[in-house]
Coordinates of C-alpha atoms and ligand atoms in Angstrom, one line a residue:
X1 CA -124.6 -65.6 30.2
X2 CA -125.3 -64.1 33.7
X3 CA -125.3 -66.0 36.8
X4 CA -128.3 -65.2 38.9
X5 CA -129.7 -66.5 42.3
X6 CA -133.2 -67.0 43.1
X7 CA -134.1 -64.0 46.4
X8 CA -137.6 -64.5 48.3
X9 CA -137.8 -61.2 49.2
X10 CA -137.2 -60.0 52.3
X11 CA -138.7 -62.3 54.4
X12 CA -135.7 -65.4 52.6
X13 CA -133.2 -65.7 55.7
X14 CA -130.6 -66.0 52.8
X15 CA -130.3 -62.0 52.0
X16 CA -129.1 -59.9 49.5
X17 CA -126.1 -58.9 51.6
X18 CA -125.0 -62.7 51.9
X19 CA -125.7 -63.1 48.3
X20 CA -123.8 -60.6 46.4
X21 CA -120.9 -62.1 48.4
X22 CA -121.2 -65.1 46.3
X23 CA -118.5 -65.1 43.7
X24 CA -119.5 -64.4 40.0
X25 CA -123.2 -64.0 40.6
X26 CA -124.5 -60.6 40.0
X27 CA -128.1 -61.2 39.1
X28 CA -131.4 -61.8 41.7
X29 CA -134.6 -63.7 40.2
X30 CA -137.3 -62.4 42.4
X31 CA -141.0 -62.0 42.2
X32 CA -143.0 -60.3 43.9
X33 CA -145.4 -62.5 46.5
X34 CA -147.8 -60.8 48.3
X35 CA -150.6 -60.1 45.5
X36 CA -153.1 -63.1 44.9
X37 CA -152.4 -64.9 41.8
X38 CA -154.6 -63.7 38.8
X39 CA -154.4 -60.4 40.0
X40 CA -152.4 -57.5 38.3
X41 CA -148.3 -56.3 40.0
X42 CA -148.5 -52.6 40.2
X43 CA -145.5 -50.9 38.2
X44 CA -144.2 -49.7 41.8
X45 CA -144.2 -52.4 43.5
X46 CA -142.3 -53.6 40.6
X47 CA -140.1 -50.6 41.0
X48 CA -139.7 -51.0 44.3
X49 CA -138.2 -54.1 44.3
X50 CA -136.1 -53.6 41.3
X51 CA -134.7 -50.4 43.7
X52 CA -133.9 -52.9 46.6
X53 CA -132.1 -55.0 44.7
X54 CA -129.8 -52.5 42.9
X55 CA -129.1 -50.9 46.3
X56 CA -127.2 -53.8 47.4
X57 CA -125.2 -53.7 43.7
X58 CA -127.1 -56.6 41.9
X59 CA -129.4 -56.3 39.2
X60 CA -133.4 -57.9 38.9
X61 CA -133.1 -60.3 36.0
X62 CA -135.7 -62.7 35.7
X63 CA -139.4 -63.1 37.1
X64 CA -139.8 -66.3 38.9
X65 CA -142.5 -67.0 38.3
X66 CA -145.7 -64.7 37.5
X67 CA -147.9 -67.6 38.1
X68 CA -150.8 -68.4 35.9
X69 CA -154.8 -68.6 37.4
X70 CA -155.8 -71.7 37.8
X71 CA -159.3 -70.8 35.5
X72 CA -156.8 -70.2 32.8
X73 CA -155.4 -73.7 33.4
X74 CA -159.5 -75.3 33.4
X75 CA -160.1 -73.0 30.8
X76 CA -163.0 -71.8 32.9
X77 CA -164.5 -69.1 34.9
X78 CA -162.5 -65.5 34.6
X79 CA -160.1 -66.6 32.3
X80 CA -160.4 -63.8 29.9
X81 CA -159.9 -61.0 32.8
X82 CA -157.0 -63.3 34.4
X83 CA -155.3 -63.3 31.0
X84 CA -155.5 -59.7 30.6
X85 CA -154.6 -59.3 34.1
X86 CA -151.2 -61.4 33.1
X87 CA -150.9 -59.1 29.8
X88 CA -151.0 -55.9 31.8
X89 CA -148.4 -57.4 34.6
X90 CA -146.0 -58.1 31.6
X91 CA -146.5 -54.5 30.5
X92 CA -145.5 -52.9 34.3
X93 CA -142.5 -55.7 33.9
X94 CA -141.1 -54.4 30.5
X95 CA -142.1 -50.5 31.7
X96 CA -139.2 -51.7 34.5
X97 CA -136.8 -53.5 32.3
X98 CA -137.9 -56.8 32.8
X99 CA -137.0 -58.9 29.9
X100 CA -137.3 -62.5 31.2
X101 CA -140.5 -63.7 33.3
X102 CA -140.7 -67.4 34.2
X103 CA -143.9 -69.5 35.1
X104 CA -145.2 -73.1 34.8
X105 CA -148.7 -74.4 33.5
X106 CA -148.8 -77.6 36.2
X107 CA -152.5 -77.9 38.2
X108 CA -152.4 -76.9 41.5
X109 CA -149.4 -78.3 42.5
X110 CA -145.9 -76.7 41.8
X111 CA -142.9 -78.6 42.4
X112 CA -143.6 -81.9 44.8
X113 CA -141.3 -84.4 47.0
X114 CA -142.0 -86.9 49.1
X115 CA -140.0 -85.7 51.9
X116 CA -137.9 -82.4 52.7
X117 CA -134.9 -83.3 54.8
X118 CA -134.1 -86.8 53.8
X119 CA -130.4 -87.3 55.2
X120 CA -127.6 -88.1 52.8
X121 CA -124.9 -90.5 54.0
X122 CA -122.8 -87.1 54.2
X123 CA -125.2 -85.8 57.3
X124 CA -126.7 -82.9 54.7
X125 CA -130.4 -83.1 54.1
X126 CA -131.6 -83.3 50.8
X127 CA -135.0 -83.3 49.0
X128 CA -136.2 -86.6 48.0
X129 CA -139.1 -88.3 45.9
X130 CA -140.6 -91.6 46.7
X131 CA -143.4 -92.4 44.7
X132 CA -145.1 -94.9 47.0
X133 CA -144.9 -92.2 50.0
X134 CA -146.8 -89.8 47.4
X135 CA -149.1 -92.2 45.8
X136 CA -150.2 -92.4 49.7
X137 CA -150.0 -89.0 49.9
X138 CA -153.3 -87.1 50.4
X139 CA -153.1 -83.3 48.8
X140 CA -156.6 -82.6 51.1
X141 CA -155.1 -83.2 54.6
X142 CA -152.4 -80.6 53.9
X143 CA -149.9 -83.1 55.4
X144 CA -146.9 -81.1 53.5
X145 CA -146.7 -78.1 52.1
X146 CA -144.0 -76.9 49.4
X147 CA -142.4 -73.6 49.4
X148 CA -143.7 -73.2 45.9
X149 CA -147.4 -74.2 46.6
X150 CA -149.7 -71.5 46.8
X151 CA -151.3 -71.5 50.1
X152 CA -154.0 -69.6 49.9
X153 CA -156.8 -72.3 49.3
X154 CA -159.2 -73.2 52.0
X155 CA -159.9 -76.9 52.4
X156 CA -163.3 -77.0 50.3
X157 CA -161.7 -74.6 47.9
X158 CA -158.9 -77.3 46.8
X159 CA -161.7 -80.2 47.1
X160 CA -163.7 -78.1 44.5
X161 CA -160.6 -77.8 42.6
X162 CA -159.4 -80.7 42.1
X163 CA -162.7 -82.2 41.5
X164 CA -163.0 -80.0 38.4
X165 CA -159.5 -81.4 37.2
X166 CA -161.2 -84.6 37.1
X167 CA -163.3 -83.7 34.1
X168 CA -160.1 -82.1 32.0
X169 CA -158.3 -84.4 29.9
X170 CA -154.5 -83.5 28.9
X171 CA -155.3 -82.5 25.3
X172 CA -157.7 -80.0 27.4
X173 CA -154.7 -78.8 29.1
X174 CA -153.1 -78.4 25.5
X175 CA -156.2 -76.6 24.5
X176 CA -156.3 -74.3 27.7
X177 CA -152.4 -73.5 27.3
X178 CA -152.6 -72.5 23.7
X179 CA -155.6 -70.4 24.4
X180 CA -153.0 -68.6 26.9
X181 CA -150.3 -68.3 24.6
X182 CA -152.1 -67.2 21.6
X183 CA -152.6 -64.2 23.4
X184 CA -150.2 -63.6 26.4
X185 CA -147.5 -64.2 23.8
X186 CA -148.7 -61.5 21.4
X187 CA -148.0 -58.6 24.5
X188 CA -144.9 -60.7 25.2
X189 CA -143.7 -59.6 21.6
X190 CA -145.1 -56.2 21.8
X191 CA -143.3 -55.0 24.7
X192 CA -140.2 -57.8 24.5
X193 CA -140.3 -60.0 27.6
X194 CA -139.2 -63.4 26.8
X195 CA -141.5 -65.8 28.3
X196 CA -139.8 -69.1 29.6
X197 CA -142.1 -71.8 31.0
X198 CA -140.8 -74.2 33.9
X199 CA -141.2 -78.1 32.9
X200 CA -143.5 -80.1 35.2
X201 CA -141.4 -81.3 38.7
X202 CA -141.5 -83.9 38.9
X203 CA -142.6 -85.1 35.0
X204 CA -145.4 -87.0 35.4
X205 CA -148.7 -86.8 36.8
X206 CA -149.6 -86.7 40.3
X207 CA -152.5 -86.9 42.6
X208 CA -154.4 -87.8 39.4
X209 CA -154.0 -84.2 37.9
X210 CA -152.2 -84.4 33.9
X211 CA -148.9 -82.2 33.7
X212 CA -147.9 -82.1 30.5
X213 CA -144.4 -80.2 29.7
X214 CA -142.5 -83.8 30.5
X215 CA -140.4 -84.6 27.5
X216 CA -138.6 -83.9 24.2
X217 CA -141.8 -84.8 22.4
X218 CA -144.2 -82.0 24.5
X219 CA -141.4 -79.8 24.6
X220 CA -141.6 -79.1 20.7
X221 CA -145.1 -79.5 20.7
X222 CA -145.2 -76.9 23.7
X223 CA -143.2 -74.6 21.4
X224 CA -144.9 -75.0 18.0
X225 CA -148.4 -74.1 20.0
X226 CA -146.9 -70.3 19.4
X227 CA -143.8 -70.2 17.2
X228 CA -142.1 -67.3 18.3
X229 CA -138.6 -66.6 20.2
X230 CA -140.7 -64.8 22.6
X231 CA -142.8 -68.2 23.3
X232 CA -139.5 -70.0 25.3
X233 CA -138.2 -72.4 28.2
X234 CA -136.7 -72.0 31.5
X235 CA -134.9 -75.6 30.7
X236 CA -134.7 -77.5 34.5
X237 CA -131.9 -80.3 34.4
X238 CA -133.3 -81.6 37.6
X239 CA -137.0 -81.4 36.7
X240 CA -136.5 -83.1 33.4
X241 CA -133.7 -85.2 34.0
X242 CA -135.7 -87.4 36.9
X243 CA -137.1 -89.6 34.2
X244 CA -134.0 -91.8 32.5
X245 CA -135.8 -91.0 28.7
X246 CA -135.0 -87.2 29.0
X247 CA -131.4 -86.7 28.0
X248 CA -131.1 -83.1 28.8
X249 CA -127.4 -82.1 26.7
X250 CA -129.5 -83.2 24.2
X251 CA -132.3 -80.9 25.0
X252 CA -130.0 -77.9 25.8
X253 CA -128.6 -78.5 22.2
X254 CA -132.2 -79.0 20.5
X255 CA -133.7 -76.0 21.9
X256 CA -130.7 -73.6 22.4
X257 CA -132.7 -70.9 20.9
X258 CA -135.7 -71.2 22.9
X259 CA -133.8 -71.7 26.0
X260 CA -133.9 -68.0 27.8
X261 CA -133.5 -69.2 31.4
X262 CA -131.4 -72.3 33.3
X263 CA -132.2 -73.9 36.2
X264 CA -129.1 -76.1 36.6
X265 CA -128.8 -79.2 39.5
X266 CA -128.7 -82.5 39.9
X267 CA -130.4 -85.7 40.8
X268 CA -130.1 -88.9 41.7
X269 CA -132.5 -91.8 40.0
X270 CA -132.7 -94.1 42.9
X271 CA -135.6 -96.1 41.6
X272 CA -138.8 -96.0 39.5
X273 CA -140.1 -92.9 39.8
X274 CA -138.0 -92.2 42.8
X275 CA -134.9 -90.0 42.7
X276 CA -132.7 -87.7 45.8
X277 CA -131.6 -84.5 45.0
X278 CA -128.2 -84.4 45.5
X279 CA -125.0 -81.4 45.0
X280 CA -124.4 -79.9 41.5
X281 CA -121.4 -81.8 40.7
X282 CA -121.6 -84.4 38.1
X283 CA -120.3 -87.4 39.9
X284 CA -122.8 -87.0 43.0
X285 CA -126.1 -87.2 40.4
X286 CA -127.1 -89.0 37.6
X287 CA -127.3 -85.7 35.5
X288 CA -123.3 -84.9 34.1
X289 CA -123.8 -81.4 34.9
X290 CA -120.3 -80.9 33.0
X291 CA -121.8 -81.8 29.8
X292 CA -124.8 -80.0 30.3
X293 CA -122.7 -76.3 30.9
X294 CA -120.9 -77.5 28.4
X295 CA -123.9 -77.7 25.7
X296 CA -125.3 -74.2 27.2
X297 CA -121.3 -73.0 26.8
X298 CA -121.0 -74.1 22.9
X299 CA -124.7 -73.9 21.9
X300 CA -123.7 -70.0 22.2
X301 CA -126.1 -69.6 25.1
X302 CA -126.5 -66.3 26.5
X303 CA -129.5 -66.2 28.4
X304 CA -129.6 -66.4 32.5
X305 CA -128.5 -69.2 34.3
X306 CA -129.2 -69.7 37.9
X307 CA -128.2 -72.9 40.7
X308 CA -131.1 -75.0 41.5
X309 CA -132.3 -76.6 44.7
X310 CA -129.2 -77.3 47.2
X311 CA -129.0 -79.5 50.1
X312 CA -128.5 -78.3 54.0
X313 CA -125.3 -78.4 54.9
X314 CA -122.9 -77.0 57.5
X315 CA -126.2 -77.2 60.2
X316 CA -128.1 -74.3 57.6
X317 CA -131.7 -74.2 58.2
X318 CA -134.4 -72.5 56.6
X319 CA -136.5 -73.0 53.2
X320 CA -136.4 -76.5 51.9
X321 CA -134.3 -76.7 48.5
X322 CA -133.2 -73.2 49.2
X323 CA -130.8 -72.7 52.0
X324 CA -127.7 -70.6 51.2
X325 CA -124.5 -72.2 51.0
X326 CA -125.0 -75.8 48.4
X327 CA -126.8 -73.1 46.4
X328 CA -123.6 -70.9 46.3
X329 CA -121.5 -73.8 45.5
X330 CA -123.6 -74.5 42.8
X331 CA -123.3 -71.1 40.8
X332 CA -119.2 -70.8 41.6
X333 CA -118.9 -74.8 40.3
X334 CA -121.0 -73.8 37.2
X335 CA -119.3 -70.4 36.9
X336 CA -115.6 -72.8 37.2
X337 CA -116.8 -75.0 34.2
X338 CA -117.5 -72.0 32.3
X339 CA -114.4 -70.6 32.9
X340 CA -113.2 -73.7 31.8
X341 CA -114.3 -74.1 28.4
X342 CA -113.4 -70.6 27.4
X343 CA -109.9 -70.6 28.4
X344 CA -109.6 -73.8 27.1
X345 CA -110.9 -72.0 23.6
X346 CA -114.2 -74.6 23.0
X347 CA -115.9 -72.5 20.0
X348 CA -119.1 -71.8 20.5
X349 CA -121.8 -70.8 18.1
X350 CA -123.5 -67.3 17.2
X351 CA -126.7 -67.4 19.0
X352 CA -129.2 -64.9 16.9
X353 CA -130.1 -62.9 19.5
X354 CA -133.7 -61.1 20.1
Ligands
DNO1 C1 -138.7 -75.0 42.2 C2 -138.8 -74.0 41.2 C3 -140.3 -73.9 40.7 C4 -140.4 -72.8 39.7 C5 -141.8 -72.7 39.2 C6 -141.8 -71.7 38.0 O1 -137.7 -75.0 42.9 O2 -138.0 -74.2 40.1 O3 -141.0 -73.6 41.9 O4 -140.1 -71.6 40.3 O5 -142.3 -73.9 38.8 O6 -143.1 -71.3 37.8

């Protein structure tokens, strides 16, 4: 297992110099965010930021996330060039020793809350989900924007798009993500990158557009569409675990061998459909993050691991869900538990390795 942190490049006020202070973490997961999505990441840019990183004594371990088109999503448009605009970007990745990339299939909208700096009885500000605030949310006034949300779209541009959603169905969405893995997957093989697709945040549809990667169910439907080691997950325990019905040790254990990367946090189910993010320990959430290291730890995991979303504390500011210091907390309480069950001699199983 490697412990890894998520770095926005140099413009994330949380640097490389204050992370490889952070104990037991030795990994960045990085991307590179200045070239339009769709388009292809030259091998030295690639190189570039792979040098960076090693400067400062860590290593570039996983993409997150080369993001997918959305006319590969409708299945419309240029999605053949897109797709072999992806292919060739997962070529440059392996030609630099990439060997993990992460991405998500959700329409237009990555990861969503209601609100960004809800405060927790605590005084630290957490990210929070209220689904009457986004029901009343509209996505065409701009009134928030995510830092995973691609900004580029002009205001007619999103209208368009998310009129066109209108017309595609969920099994369309199957259709259109099959059509992706039948042949990204192939290159994934051919040059060994392990592809590891983020699970809808939250699970469940929003702004009337279908997500589909929600449960246990679409999860092995998800990875019989292409049945190959290379075809995997980045498992999220905060993503999934929002609706009560996903019991993520259970996942973890299911899908050990698919698992190559994990986003670990927790949550808090505070209603319906409504849940706070909350810190990474197991009695703050409704996730027992204990039991869920502890599943990665016996399963024989050996893939990367990194913190998830943290609150602001200690008067931090800076990018929601992604501040410095909960973060840290969250890889050396993760790195404690696994620590943990090896000295305390927990067996663990052979995990075939590819
Ligand atoms: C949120 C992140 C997501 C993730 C993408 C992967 O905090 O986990 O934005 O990076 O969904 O494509």
């Amino acid at each position: 297992m490697e412990m890894t942190f998520l770095w926005y490049g140099e413009s994330d006020p949380v640097t490389l110099d204050k992370i490889r202070q952070i104990p037991g973490v030795t990994g960045i997961v990085s991307a590179i965010y200045d070239i339009p999505v769709g388009e292809v990441w030259p091998l030295d840019k690639i190189l570039d930021l792979k040098k960076r990183i090693e400067a400062k004594g860590l290593s570039l371990s996983v993409i997150e996330s080369v993001p997918v088109h959305e006319d590969i999503k409708t299945g419309d448009g240029d999605r053949d060039r897109y797709i072999e605009n992806y292919c060739e970007t997962l070529r440059n990745l392996a030609k630099a020793g990439i060997d993990c990339v992460c991405y998500n299939f959700m329409p237009v909208f990555d990861w969503t809350r209601s609100e960004l700096a809800h405060e927790l009885p605590d005084g630290s500000n957490a990210l929070i989900y209220i689904d009457e605030t986004v029901k009343n949310m509209n996505p065409l006034t701009g009134d928030l924007s995510l830092p995973g949300w691609d900004a580029s779209y002009t205001k007619a541009g999103m209208k368009a798009l998310l009129e066109k959603y209108q017309t595609i169905s969920e099994e369309d969405l199957w259709n259109n993500l099959k059509y992706f893995l039948d042949r990204v997957i192939k290159v994934a093989e051919e040059v060994q990158v392990k592809m590891a697709i983020h699970p809808d945040d939250p699970p469940w549809g929003i702004f009337g557009l279908p997500r589909i990667i929600t449960n246990k169910q679409n999860l092995e439907r998800f990875l019989k569409l292409y049945d190959s080691p290379y075809n995997g997950l980045t498992l999220c325990s905060g993503s999934l675990g929002v609706s009560p019905d996903n019991d993520i040790v259970d996942f973890v254990k299911s899908f050990a061998d698919r698992i190559h990367f994990a986003h670990i946090r927790n949550i808090k189910i505070t209603g319906d459909h409504c849940f706070e993010e909350t810190a990474h320990r197991s009695d703050y959430g409704s996730l027992d993050v204990g039991e869920i290291v502890k599943a990665y730890y016996q399963s024989g995991f050996d893939g990367y691991i990194r913190p998830d979303h943290g609150r602001m504390i200690w008067g931090e500011t800076g990018r929601p869900g992604y501040g410095l210091y909960d973060r840290a907390l969250g890889a050396v309480y993760i790195n404690g538990l696994w620590e943990g069950f090896a000295k305390a001699g927990l067996s663990r199983k052979d995990m075939k390795k590819i």
